């Protein structure tokens, strides 16, 4: 089922290296992000057909590493949140 929405992004790259399964490199693949969550990893040609009206980004000679989380959040600063209000 195709999902066409402004909240859907197709991120494509020459190589996609997913966190799972380990030791896998997918060539000419795309990562589909819907409402900020990864919903699918599939070949780019298939993604372009299935998500034709989605927002697209193409990294022709890039590596895409989906599944990483930004851990640089200054977690300790949350303890002081609201004190200056």
One Martini backbone bead per residue (centre of mass of N, CA, C, O) as a GRO file, in nm:
protein
   85
    1UNK     BB    1   0.093   0.038   0.026
    2UNK     BB    2   0.064   0.357  -0.041
    3UNK     BB    3   0.218   0.662   0.090
    4UNK     BB    4   0.072   0.992   0.076
    5UNK     BB    5   0.266   1.255   0.226
    6UNK     BB    6   0.411   1.521   0.396
    7UNK     BB    7   0.525   1.301   0.626
    8UNK     BB    8   0.696   1.181   0.387
    9UNK     BB    9   1.023   1.033   0.353
   10UNK     BB   10   1.288   0.987   0.109
   11UNK     BB   11   1.598   0.825   0.170
   12UNK     BB   12   1.876   0.819  -0.046
   13UNK     BB   13   2.144   0.579  -0.135
   14UNK     BB   14   2.404   0.396  -0.229
   15UNK     BB   15   2.431   0.333   0.089
   16UNK     BB   16   2.292   0.105   0.335
   17UNK     BB   17   2.342   0.083   0.701
   18UNK     BB   18   2.213  -0.111   0.915
   19UNK     BB   19   2.187  -0.216   1.236
   20UNK     BB   20   1.973  -0.422   1.127
   21UNK     BB   21   2.150  -0.630   1.030
   22UNK     BB   22   2.452  -0.733   1.056
   23UNK     BB   23   2.675  -0.688   0.803
   24UNK     BB   24   2.508  -0.480   0.611
   25UNK     BB   25   2.492  -0.378   0.259
   26UNK     BB   26   2.292  -0.153   0.080
   27UNK     BB   27   2.227  -0.103  -0.255
   28UNK     BB   28   2.024   0.121  -0.365
   29UNK     BB   29   1.866   0.261  -0.114
   30UNK     BB   30   1.584   0.324   0.114
   31UNK     BB   31   1.438   0.550   0.354
   32UNK     BB   32   1.135   0.554   0.531
   33UNK     BB   33   0.971   0.846   0.667
   34UNK     BB   34   0.711   0.864   0.924
   35UNK     BB   35   0.665   1.081   1.155
   36UNK     BB   36   0.984   1.019   1.245
   37UNK     BB   37   0.968   0.716   1.133
   38UNK     BB   38   1.078   0.416   1.051
   39UNK     BB   39   0.905   0.201   0.795
   40UNK     BB   40   1.131   0.160   0.556
   41UNK     BB   41   1.341  -0.067   0.360
   42UNK     BB   42   1.432  -0.010   0.012
   43UNK     BB   43   1.453   0.004  -0.298
   44UNK     BB   44   1.463   0.287  -0.479
   45UNK     BB   45   1.276   0.214  -0.714
   46UNK     BB   46   1.041   0.130  -0.528
   47UNK     BB   47   1.015   0.395  -0.365
   48UNK     BB   48   0.949   0.585  -0.611
   49UNK     BB   49   0.675   0.438  -0.662
   50UNK     BB   50   0.535   0.409  -0.376
   51UNK     BB   51   0.652   0.731  -0.309
   52UNK     BB   52   0.596   0.961  -0.531
   53UNK     BB   53   0.493   1.224  -0.332
   54UNK     BB   54   0.729   1.235  -0.167
   55UNK     BB   55   0.982   1.339  -0.003
   56UNK     BB   56   1.321   1.394  -0.134
   57UNK     BB   57   1.649   1.234  -0.090
   58UNK     BB   58   1.981   1.238  -0.254
   59UNK     BB   59   2.278   1.029  -0.210
   60UNK     BB   60   2.476   0.927  -0.451
   61UNK     BB   61   2.770   0.912  -0.259
   62UNK     BB   62   2.628   0.781  -0.002
   63UNK     BB   63   2.583   0.715   0.347
   64UNK     BB   64   2.330   0.540   0.528
   65UNK     BB   65   2.243   0.549   0.897
   66UNK     BB   66   2.001   0.399   1.027
   67UNK     BB   67   1.903   0.425   1.385
   68UNK     BB   68   2.028   0.659   1.497
   69UNK     BB   69   2.087   0.849   1.794
   70UNK     BB   70   2.078   1.149   1.955
   71UNK     BB   71   2.295   1.173   2.244
   72UNK     BB   72   2.325   1.499   2.228
   73UNK     BB   73   2.121   1.641   2.495
   74UNK     BB   74   2.189   1.743   2.774
   75UNK     BB   75   2.060   1.582   3.020
   76UNK     BB   76   2.148   1.752   3.269
   77UNK     BB   77   1.971   2.010   3.192
   78UNK     BB   78   1.688   1.899   3.281
   79UNK     BB   79   1.722   1.968   3.588
   80UNK     BB   80   1.694   2.301   3.518
   81UNK     BB   81   1.427   2.306   3.412
   82UNK     BB   82   1.233   2.598   3.508
   83UNK     BB   83   1.401   2.780   3.714
   84UNK     BB   84   1.383   3.065   3.536
   85UNK     BB   85   1.053   3.110   3.539
   0.00000   0.00000   0.00000
